[in-house]
Amino acid sequence: MKLLEKILVPVNLDTLINNHLDTAAKLADKFNSQLILVSVLPDEARKESIKIIINKHIKSSLSQIADSLRSKNLKVDTRILFGNTFDRIITTAENENVNLILVSNNDDNPGGRYNIDVVAEKLIRKSQKPVWVVKEGSRSFPEKILCSVDYSDASERALNNAIKIARTFKADLQIINVLETMDLRYSPRYKVDFEEENKRIELENEKKFNEFIGKFNFTDINYRTQILRGMPHKEILDFIAQNETDLLFMGATGKTFMQRILLGSVTEKVVRELPVSMLITKTENILNLKIDADISEIEKHMANAQKLEETGYYAEAAEQYKTALQINDLHIPALSALARLYDKIGEKELSELFYKKIDEILRRLWDRKIELEIRKSLKL
């Protein structure tokens, strides 16, 4: 079973800033993922006069990093590519059909206009794959996650991914929505009762927020929700500054047609500041369920089910437990797991049904044991 099958990890061998490798290792260990390390060289490195020397150095350096990760029992492949860094990463991600691009923010332009480097920003803009930018100095894996939502499909996908990552790694999750009030949208010259209009849109937004949050299953998640008021990008940055946040999830597109063509104005402004590590989603999820077709043993189905349950795929976990029961309908651990799972997600009737099945099996086993003891004592 795979949830996060492939992670593409660009490696910059010209800098010591590759702190994203620790995050990559933790993800790969948790999800049994394949890491694809990519080092991109300029076209000039193809010249015969320097190709052998450069390749030897690059291969040696990349192999050392790969071997260090393999020593942790991780699956690692390496690629040395030539050409434009951004283009080659995008092409490789598509060709390999990776789940995630995990990149470090190698800020080679200190004092520049933006805090995010050019390659990372381009990846966020152009890649349809989720992009995780690891900010220098951040925790190797987040303990506190923030997700900003605006009700768009992209932000719905962002929250879905945030929930699964938070659940898997037992991280706290904060969900915010920023309402831009009428007085911030229009000039005071307009004769509008801003106070009355703000009350109206606040009530509408609160209803929409509750409906949006209601779509998601927060079982096993320590989460909080909050609606803020103000300019969205400023409120998000202020919230991060005032709260301990390790990782920000955002959708890369906005709600309007023009925002979908570009990056989304709010996301773009926050990305340029890169206040913390950020994970940007567009059209694809990070975790995609892929169950091997050749599984036959009960133990594998039980292990699959447990991983699925931990990540929040409750329906899929139940199917794996039920498959184990198809192999052995008296398998009490599977029955017990189903009873507990249905109880956790509020399916009380189904939970009671499986608890009754356990009682019946235990009663039958007990009666059979007593019968065998009587037969043995009577020598029947």
Short mmCIF file of N, CA, C and O in Angstrom, two decimals, residues 227-348:
data_model
loop_
_atom_site.label_atom_id
_atom_site.label_comp_id
_atom_site.label_asym_id
_atom_site.label_seq_id
_atom_site.Cartn_x
_atom_site.Cartn_y
_atom_site.Cartn_z
N ILE A 227 -11.91 32.97 12.60
CA ILE A 227 -12.14 33.92 11.51
C ILE A 227 -11.50 35.25 11.89
O ILE A 227 -11.77 35.79 12.97
N LEU A 228 -10.63 35.74 11.02
CA LEU A 228 -9.97 37.03 11.25
C LEU A 228 -10.58 38.07 10.32
O LEU A 228 -11.21 37.73 9.32
N ARG A 229 -10.36 39.33 10.62
CA ARG A 229 -10.88 40.42 9.81
C ARG A 229 -9.75 41.37 9.43
O ARG A 229 -8.98 41.78 10.30
N GLY A 230 -9.68 41.71 8.14
CA GLY A 230 -8.64 42.61 7.69
C GLY A 230 -8.19 42.26 6.28
O GLY A 230 -8.87 41.55 5.55
N MET A 231 -6.99 42.76 5.89
CA MET A 231 -6.40 42.42 4.61
C MET A 231 -5.83 41.01 4.72
O MET A 231 -4.97 40.76 5.58
N PRO A 232 -6.29 40.09 3.88
CA PRO A 232 -5.94 38.67 4.07
C PRO A 232 -4.46 38.37 4.24
O PRO A 232 -4.07 37.71 5.21
N HIS A 233 -3.60 38.86 3.33
CA HIS A 233 -2.19 38.48 3.43
C HIS A 233 -1.54 39.07 4.69
O HIS A 233 -0.71 38.41 5.33
N LYS A 234 -1.95 40.27 5.07
CA LYS A 234 -1.39 40.88 6.29
C LYS A 234 -1.83 40.13 7.54
O LYS A 234 -1.04 39.91 8.47
N GLU A 235 -3.11 39.73 7.58
CA GLU A 235 -3.62 39.00 8.74
C GLU A 235 -2.95 37.63 8.88
O GLU A 235 -2.65 37.18 9.98
N ILE A 236 -2.70 36.98 7.75
CA ILE A 236 -2.02 35.67 7.78
C ILE A 236 -0.60 35.83 8.32
O ILE A 236 -0.16 35.07 9.19
N LEU A 237 0.11 36.84 7.82
CA LEU A 237 1.48 37.07 8.27
C LEU A 237 1.52 37.47 9.74
O LEU A 237 2.39 37.01 10.50
N ASP A 238 0.58 38.30 10.17
CA ASP A 238 0.52 38.70 11.58
C ASP A 238 0.20 37.49 12.47
O ASP A 238 0.77 37.36 13.56
N PHE A 239 -0.71 36.64 12.01
CA PHE A 239 -1.08 35.46 12.79
C PHE A 239 0.14 34.57 12.99
O PHE A 239 0.38 34.06 14.10
N ILE A 240 0.90 34.36 11.93
CA ILE A 240 2.11 33.52 12.02
C ILE A 240 3.12 34.14 12.97
O ILE A 240 3.75 33.44 13.76
N ALA A 241 3.27 35.46 12.89
CA ALA A 241 4.24 36.16 13.75
C ALA A 241 3.86 36.06 15.23
O ALA A 241 4.73 36.03 16.11
N GLN A 242 2.54 36.00 15.50
CA GLN A 242 2.07 36.00 16.89
C GLN A 242 1.83 34.61 17.46
O GLN A 242 1.60 34.45 18.65
N ASN A 243 1.88 33.61 16.58
CA ASN A 243 1.64 32.24 17.02
C ASN A 243 2.79 31.34 16.56
O ASN A 243 3.38 31.56 15.50
N GLU A 244 3.08 30.33 17.33
CA GLU A 244 4.13 29.38 16.95
C GLU A 244 3.62 28.53 15.79
O GLU A 244 2.77 27.66 15.98
N THR A 245 4.14 28.77 14.61
CA THR A 245 3.72 28.05 13.42
C THR A 245 4.94 27.49 12.72
O THR A 245 5.92 28.21 12.49
N ASP A 246 4.88 26.21 12.37
CA ASP A 246 6.01 25.56 11.69
C ASP A 246 5.78 25.40 10.20
O ASP A 246 6.72 25.41 9.41
N LEU A 247 4.52 25.23 9.81
CA LEU A 247 4.22 24.93 8.41
C LEU A 247 2.87 25.53 8.04
O LEU A 247 1.89 25.37 8.76
N LEU A 248 2.84 26.23 6.90
CA LEU A 248 1.62 26.86 6.41
C LEU A 248 1.14 26.14 5.15
O LEU A 248 1.90 26.00 4.18
N PHE A 249 -0.10 25.69 5.16
CA PHE A 249 -0.74 25.12 3.97
C PHE A 249 -1.60 26.20 3.31
O PHE A 249 -2.39 26.86 3.98
N MET A 250 -1.44 26.33 1.99
CA MET A 250 -2.30 27.24 1.24
C MET A 250 -2.59 26.66 -0.14
O MET A 250 -1.78 25.92 -0.70
N GLY A 251 -3.76 27.00 -0.67
CA GLY A 251 -4.07 26.67 -2.05
C GLY A 251 -3.41 27.69 -2.96
O GLY A 251 -3.34 28.87 -2.63
N ALA A 252 -2.92 27.24 -4.12
CA ALA A 252 -2.15 28.13 -5.00
C ALA A 252 -3.01 28.92 -5.96
O ALA A 252 -2.49 29.67 -6.76
N THR A 253 -4.31 28.74 -5.92
CA THR A 253 -5.17 29.53 -6.81
C THR A 253 -6.27 30.17 -6.00
O THR A 253 -6.69 29.65 -4.97
N GLY A 254 -6.77 31.28 -6.47
CA GLY A 254 -7.87 31.97 -5.81
C GLY A 254 -9.20 31.55 -6.39
O GLY A 254 -9.30 30.58 -7.15
N LYS A 255 -10.23 32.32 -6.09
CA LYS A 255 -11.60 31.94 -6.48
C LYS A 255 -11.97 32.48 -7.86
O LYS A 255 -12.82 31.92 -8.53
N THR A 256 -11.35 33.58 -8.28
CA THR A 256 -11.74 34.18 -9.54
C THR A 256 -10.95 33.59 -10.70
O THR A 256 -9.90 32.98 -10.52
N PHE A 257 -11.46 33.84 -11.93
CA PHE A 257 -10.80 33.31 -13.12
C PHE A 257 -9.37 33.83 -13.25
O PHE A 257 -8.44 33.08 -13.52
N MET A 258 -9.20 35.14 -13.05
CA MET A 258 -7.87 35.73 -13.19
C MET A 258 -6.91 35.19 -12.16
O MET A 258 -5.74 34.96 -12.45
N GLN A 259 -7.38 34.96 -10.93
CA GLN A 259 -6.51 34.41 -9.90
C GLN A 259 -6.10 32.98 -10.22
O GLN A 259 -5.00 32.55 -9.89
N ARG A 260 -6.98 32.22 -10.88
CA ARG A 260 -6.63 30.84 -11.23
C ARG A 260 -5.57 30.82 -12.33
O ARG A 260 -4.76 29.91 -12.40
N ILE A 261 -5.58 31.84 -13.21
CA ILE A 261 -4.56 31.92 -14.24
C ILE A 261 -3.20 32.21 -13.59
O ILE A 261 -2.18 31.65 -13.97
N LEU A 262 -3.21 33.09 -12.61
CA LEU A 262 -1.97 33.44 -11.92
C LEU A 262 -1.81 32.52 -10.71
O LEU A 262 -2.18 31.37 -10.74
N LEU A 263 -1.23 33.04 -9.65
CA LEU A 263 -0.99 32.22 -8.46
C LEU A 263 -2.10 32.39 -7.45
O LEU A 263 -2.36 31.51 -6.64
N GLY A 264 -2.80 33.52 -7.49
CA GLY A 264 -3.75 33.87 -6.44
C GLY A 264 -3.10 34.98 -5.64
O GLY A 264 -2.01 34.80 -5.09
N SER A 265 -3.69 36.15 -5.61
CA SER A 265 -3.02 37.33 -5.08
C SER A 265 -2.60 37.17 -3.63
O SER A 265 -1.49 37.56 -3.25
N VAL A 266 -3.46 36.60 -2.78
CA VAL A 266 -3.12 36.44 -1.37
C VAL A 266 -1.97 35.45 -1.21
O VAL A 266 -0.99 35.72 -0.51
N THR A 267 -2.09 34.30 -1.87
CA THR A 267 -1.04 33.28 -1.79
C THR A 267 0.28 33.84 -2.28
O THR A 267 1.33 33.62 -1.67
N GLU A 268 0.24 34.59 -3.37
CA GLU A 268 1.46 35.16 -3.95
C GLU A 268 2.17 36.08 -2.96
O GLU A 268 3.39 36.01 -2.77
N LYS A 269 1.40 36.95 -2.31
CA LYS A 269 2.01 37.89 -1.36
C LYS A 269 2.61 37.18 -0.15
O LYS A 269 3.68 37.56 0.34
N VAL A 270 1.94 36.13 0.33
CA VAL A 270 2.46 35.39 1.49
C VAL A 270 3.69 34.58 1.09
O VAL A 270 4.68 34.52 1.83
N VAL A 271 3.63 33.96 -0.09
CA VAL A 271 4.76 33.16 -0.59
C VAL A 271 6.03 34.01 -0.66
O VAL A 271 7.11 33.57 -0.27
N ARG A 272 5.91 35.23 -1.15
CA ARG A 272 7.09 36.08 -1.31
C ARG A 272 7.75 36.42 0.03
O ARG A 272 8.95 36.62 0.11
N GLU A 273 6.93 36.48 1.08
CA GLU A 273 7.47 36.73 2.42
C GLU A 273 8.09 35.48 3.01
O GLU A 273 9.00 35.55 3.83
N LEU A 274 7.56 34.30 2.62
CA LEU A 274 7.98 33.00 3.16
C LEU A 274 8.19 33.09 4.68
O LEU A 274 9.30 32.93 5.19
N PRO A 275 7.13 33.38 5.44
CA PRO A 275 7.28 33.56 6.89
C PRO A 275 7.67 32.28 7.61
O PRO A 275 8.35 32.32 8.64
N VAL A 276 7.24 31.14 7.09
CA VAL A 276 7.58 29.83 7.63
C VAL A 276 7.65 28.86 6.45
O VAL A 276 7.40 29.25 5.31
N SER A 277 7.97 27.61 6.72
CA SER A 277 7.90 26.61 5.66
C SER A 277 6.47 26.58 5.13
O SER A 277 5.51 26.72 5.89
N MET A 278 6.34 26.39 3.81
CA MET A 278 5.02 26.44 3.19
C MET A 278 4.79 25.22 2.31
O MET A 278 5.72 24.73 1.66
N LEU A 279 3.55 24.75 2.30
CA LEU A 279 3.17 23.67 1.41
C LEU A 279 2.00 24.16 0.56
O LEU A 279 0.94 24.47 1.08
N ILE A 280 2.25 24.25 -0.74
CA ILE A 280 1.28 24.82 -1.67
C ILE A 280 0.70 23.72 -2.54
O ILE A 280 1.42 22.93 -3.15
N THR A 281 -0.64 23.67 -2.60
CA THR A 281 -1.30 22.67 -3.44
C THR A 281 -2.09 23.36 -4.54
O THR A 281 -2.58 24.47 -4.37
N LYS A 282 -2.23 22.66 -5.66
CA LYS A 282 -3.05 23.15 -6.77
C LYS A 282 -4.11 22.12 -7.10
O LYS A 282 -5.15 22.05 -6.47
N THR A 283 -3.82 21.29 -8.09
CA THR A 283 -4.84 20.36 -8.58
C THR A 283 -4.67 18.95 -8.05
O THR A 283 -5.52 18.10 -8.28
N GLU A 284 -3.56 18.67 -7.34
CA GLU A 284 -3.30 17.31 -6.88
C GLU A 284 -3.10 17.29 -5.37
O GLU A 284 -2.61 18.24 -4.77
N ASN A 285 -3.48 16.15 -4.77
CA ASN A 285 -3.25 15.93 -3.35
C ASN A 285 -1.86 15.37 -3.11
O ASN A 285 -1.26 14.76 -3.99
N ILE A 286 -1.37 15.54 -1.89
CA ILE A 286 -0.07 14.96 -1.53
C ILE A 286 -0.19 13.45 -1.37
O ILE A 286 0.59 12.68 -1.92
N LEU A 287 -1.21 13.05 -0.60
CA LEU A 287 -1.39 11.63 -0.31
C LEU A 287 -2.45 11.06 -1.24
O LEU A 287 -3.57 11.54 -1.30
N ASN A 288 -2.09 10.05 -1.99
CA ASN A 288 -3.00 9.37 -2.89
C ASN A 288 -2.95 7.88 -2.60
O ASN A 288 -1.88 7.26 -2.63
N LEU A 289 -4.11 7.32 -2.34
CA LEU A 289 -4.18 5.92 -1.92
C LEU A 289 -3.91 4.99 -3.09
O LEU A 289 -4.52 5.08 -4.14
N LYS A 290 -2.96 4.06 -2.88
CA LYS A 290 -2.66 3.03 -3.87
C LYS A 290 -2.41 1.73 -3.12
O LYS A 290 -1.41 1.59 -2.43
N ILE A 291 -3.35 0.80 -3.26
CA ILE A 291 -3.25 -0.48 -2.54
C ILE A 291 -2.79 -1.56 -3.50
O ILE A 291 -3.34 -1.73 -4.59
N ASP A 292 -1.77 -2.29 -3.10
CA ASP A 292 -1.24 -3.36 -3.94
C ASP A 292 -2.31 -4.43 -4.17
O ASP A 292 -3.05 -4.79 -3.27
N ALA A 293 -2.35 -4.93 -5.39
CA ALA A 293 -3.40 -5.89 -5.76
C ALA A 293 -3.08 -7.31 -5.34
O ALA A 293 -3.95 -8.17 -5.32
N ASP A 294 -1.82 -7.58 -4.99
CA ASP A 294 -1.44 -8.97 -4.73
C ASP A 294 -1.41 -9.33 -3.25
O ASP A 294 -0.86 -10.35 -2.86
N ILE A 295 -2.02 -8.50 -2.40
CA ILE A 295 -2.02 -8.79 -0.96
C ILE A 295 -2.97 -9.94 -0.66
O ILE A 295 -4.10 -9.96 -1.12
N SER A 296 -2.52 -10.89 0.13
CA SER A 296 -3.38 -12.02 0.45
C SER A 296 -3.36 -12.37 1.94
O SER A 296 -4.28 -12.98 2.44
N GLU A 297 -2.32 -12.00 2.65
CA GLU A 297 -2.21 -12.39 4.05
C GLU A 297 -2.97 -11.43 4.96
O GLU A 297 -3.01 -10.23 4.72
N ILE A 298 -3.56 -12.02 6.02
CA ILE A 298 -4.32 -11.22 6.97
C ILE A 298 -3.46 -10.12 7.58
O ILE A 298 -3.90 -8.97 7.73
N GLU A 299 -2.22 -10.45 7.93
CA GLU A 299 -1.36 -9.49 8.62
C GLU A 299 -1.13 -8.24 7.77
O GLU A 299 -1.08 -7.12 8.29
N LYS A 300 -0.98 -8.42 6.46
CA LYS A 300 -0.75 -7.27 5.59
C LYS A 300 -1.99 -6.39 5.51
O LYS A 300 -1.90 -5.16 5.51
N HIS A 301 -3.16 -7.03 5.44
CA HIS A 301 -4.39 -6.24 5.41
C HIS A 301 -4.57 -5.47 6.72
O HIS A 301 -5.00 -4.32 6.71
N MET A 302 -4.23 -6.12 7.82
CA MET A 302 -4.35 -5.45 9.12
C MET A 302 -3.38 -4.27 9.22
O MET A 302 -3.73 -3.20 9.71
N ALA A 303 -2.15 -4.47 8.72
CA ALA A 303 -1.16 -3.39 8.75
C ALA A 303 -1.59 -2.24 7.85
O ALA A 303 -1.47 -1.06 8.21
N ASN A 304 -2.11 -2.57 6.66
CA ASN A 304 -2.62 -1.54 5.76
C ASN A 304 -3.74 -0.74 6.41
O ASN A 304 -3.79 0.49 6.34
N ALA A 305 -4.65 -1.47 7.04
CA ALA A 305 -5.81 -0.83 7.67
C ALA A 305 -5.37 0.14 8.76
O ALA A 305 -5.91 1.24 8.89
N GLN A 306 -4.39 -0.27 9.54
CA GLN A 306 -3.91 0.59 10.62
C GLN A 306 -3.31 1.88 10.07
O GLN A 306 -3.57 2.97 10.59
N LYS A 307 -2.51 1.77 9.00
CA LYS A 307 -1.91 2.97 8.40
C LYS A 307 -2.98 3.88 7.82
O LYS A 307 -2.91 5.11 7.94
N LEU A 308 -3.96 3.27 7.16
CA LEU A 308 -5.05 4.06 6.58
C LEU A 308 -5.84 4.79 7.67
O LEU A 308 -6.20 5.96 7.51
N GLU A 309 -6.09 4.09 8.75
CA GLU A 309 -6.84 4.71 9.85
C GLU A 309 -6.06 5.86 10.46
O GLU A 309 -6.62 6.92 10.77
N GLU A 310 -4.75 5.68 10.62
CA GLU A 310 -3.92 6.74 11.20
C GLU A 310 -3.92 8.00 10.34
O GLU A 310 -3.79 9.11 10.83
N THR A 311 -4.07 7.80 9.02
CA THR A 311 -4.02 8.93 8.10
C THR A 311 -5.38 9.54 7.84
O THR A 311 -5.50 10.62 7.27
N GLY A 312 -6.44 8.85 8.26
CA GLY A 312 -7.78 9.40 8.11
C GLY A 312 -8.60 8.80 6.99
O GLY A 312 -9.70 9.26 6.71
N TYR A 313 -8.08 7.76 6.35
CA TYR A 313 -8.85 7.05 5.33
C TYR A 313 -9.69 5.98 6.03
O TYR A 313 -9.43 4.78 5.94
N TYR A 314 -10.74 6.41 6.70
CA TYR A 314 -11.50 5.50 7.56
C TYR A 314 -12.29 4.47 6.75
O TYR A 314 -12.33 3.29 7.12
N ALA A 315 -12.93 4.89 5.68
CA ALA A 315 -13.70 3.94 4.86
C ALA A 315 -12.78 2.89 4.25
O ALA A 315 -13.10 1.69 4.23
N GLU A 316 -11.63 3.33 3.77
CA GLU A 316 -10.67 2.40 3.17
C GLU A 316 -10.09 1.45 4.22
O GLU A 316 -9.86 0.27 3.95
N ALA A 317 -9.86 1.97 5.43
CA ALA A 317 -9.37 1.12 6.52
C ALA A 317 -10.38 0.04 6.85
O ALA A 317 -10.02 -1.14 7.04
N ALA A 318 -11.66 0.42 6.90
CA ALA A 318 -12.71 -0.56 7.19
C ALA A 318 -12.74 -1.67 6.14
O ALA A 318 -12.92 -2.85 6.47
N GLU A 319 -12.52 -1.30 4.86
CA GLU A 319 -12.51 -2.30 3.79
C GLU A 319 -11.36 -3.29 3.97
O GLU A 319 -11.50 -4.48 3.70
N GLN A 320 -10.21 -2.77 4.41
CA GLN A 320 -9.06 -3.67 4.64
C GLN A 320 -9.33 -4.62 5.81
O GLN A 320 -8.99 -5.80 5.76
N TYR A 321 -9.95 -4.11 6.88
CA TYR A 321 -10.32 -4.98 8.00
C TYR A 321 -11.32 -6.05 7.54
O TYR A 321 -11.22 -7.23 7.92
N LYS A 322 -12.27 -5.64 6.70
CA LYS A 322 -13.28 -6.58 6.22
C LYS A 322 -12.66 -7.64 5.30
O LYS A 322 -13.09 -8.80 5.29
N THR A 323 -11.65 -7.23 4.53
CA THR A 323 -10.95 -8.19 3.67
C THR A 323 -10.25 -9.24 4.52
O THR A 323 -10.22 -10.44 4.17
N ALA A 324 -9.70 -8.81 5.65
CA ALA A 324 -9.07 -9.77 6.58
C ALA A 324 -10.12 -10.76 7.08
O ALA A 324 -9.85 -11.96 7.23
N LEU A 325 -11.34 -10.27 7.31
CA LEU A 325 -12.42 -11.15 7.79
C LEU A 325 -12.89 -12.11 6.70
O LEU A 325 -13.38 -13.20 7.01
N GLN A 326 -12.73 -11.73 5.44
CA GLN A 326 -13.08 -12.64 4.36
C GLN A 326 -12.15 -13.85 4.34
O GLN A 326 -12.54 -14.95 3.94
N ILE A 327 -10.92 -13.64 4.78
CA ILE A 327 -9.97 -14.74 4.87
C ILE A 327 -10.26 -15.61 6.09
O ILE A 327 -10.20 -16.83 6.04
N ASN A 328 -10.61 -14.95 7.19
CA ASN A 328 -10.93 -15.67 8.43
C ASN A 328 -12.02 -14.89 9.17
O ASN A 328 -11.75 -13.87 9.78
N ASP A 329 -13.26 -15.38 9.07
CA ASP A 329 -14.38 -14.64 9.66
C ASP A 329 -14.41 -14.70 11.18
O ASP A 329 -15.27 -14.09 11.82
N LEU A 330 -13.47 -15.46 11.78
CA LEU A 330 -13.39 -15.51 13.24
C LEU A 330 -12.19 -14.71 13.77
O LEU A 330 -11.82 -14.86 14.94
N HIS A 331 -11.63 -13.88 12.91
CA HIS A 331 -10.43 -13.12 13.29
C HIS A 331 -10.83 -11.98 14.22
O HIS A 331 -11.27 -10.91 13.80
N ILE A 332 -10.66 -12.22 15.51
CA ILE A 332 -11.13 -11.28 16.53
C ILE A 332 -10.42 -9.92 16.45
O ILE A 332 -11.07 -8.88 16.62
N PRO A 333 -9.09 -9.85 16.17
CA PRO A 333 -8.46 -8.52 16.06
C PRO A 333 -9.10 -7.64 14.98
O PRO A 333 -9.27 -6.44 15.18
N ALA A 334 -9.50 -8.24 13.85
CA ALA A 334 -10.15 -7.46 12.78
C ALA A 334 -11.54 -7.01 13.22
O ALA A 334 -11.94 -5.87 12.97
N LEU A 335 -12.28 -7.91 13.87
CA LEU A 335 -13.60 -7.56 14.37
C LEU A 335 -13.50 -6.44 15.41
O LEU A 335 -14.29 -5.49 15.40
N SER A 336 -12.54 -6.57 16.30
CA SER A 336 -12.34 -5.56 17.34
C SER A 336 -11.95 -4.21 16.74
O SER A 336 -12.44 -3.15 17.18
N ALA A 337 -11.08 -4.25 15.73
CA ALA A 337 -10.66 -3.01 15.08
C ALA A 337 -11.83 -2.33 14.38
O ALA A 337 -11.97 -1.10 14.44
N LEU A 338 -12.69 -3.11 13.73
CA LEU A 338 -13.87 -2.54 13.08
C LEU A 338 -14.83 -1.92 14.09
O LEU A 338 -15.37 -0.83 13.87
N ALA A 339 -15.04 -2.63 15.20
CA ALA A 339 -15.93 -2.11 16.24
C ALA A 339 -15.41 -0.78 16.79
O ALA A 339 -16.16 0.18 16.96
N ARG A 340 -14.09 -0.74 17.04
CA ARG A 340 -13.48 0.48 17.56
C ARG A 340 -13.52 1.60 16.53
O ARG A 340 -13.82 2.75 16.86
N LEU A 341 -13.23 1.28 15.25
CA LEU A 341 -13.22 2.28 14.19
C LEU A 341 -14.60 2.90 14.01
O LEU A 341 -14.74 4.13 13.94
N TYR A 342 -15.63 2.06 13.94
CA TYR A 342 -16.98 2.58 13.75
C TYR A 342 -17.44 3.40 14.96
O TYR A 342 -18.18 4.37 14.83
N ASP A 343 -17.00 3.00 16.13
CA ASP A 343 -17.33 3.77 17.33
C ASP A 343 -16.67 5.16 17.27
O ASP A 343 -17.28 6.17 17.63
N LYS A 344 -15.44 5.19 16.78
CA LYS A 344 -14.70 6.45 16.71
C LYS A 344 -15.32 7.44 15.75
O LYS A 344 -15.34 8.65 16.01
N ILE A 345 -15.85 6.94 14.62
CA ILE A 345 -16.40 7.85 13.61
C ILE A 345 -17.91 8.06 13.77
O ILE A 345 -18.57 8.66 12.94
N GLY A 346 -18.46 7.52 14.88
CA GLY A 346 -19.85 7.80 15.21
C GLY A 346 -20.87 6.85 14.61
O GLY A 346 -22.07 7.10 14.69
N GLU A 347 -20.41 5.74 14.03
CA GLU A 347 -21.34 4.72 13.49
C GLU A 347 -21.64 3.72 14.60
O GLU A 347 -21.15 2.59 14.61
N LYS A 348 -22.48 4.12 15.54
CA LYS A 348 -22.72 3.35 16.75
C LYS A 348 -23.36 1.98 16.46
O LYS A 348 -23.02 0.97 17.09
#
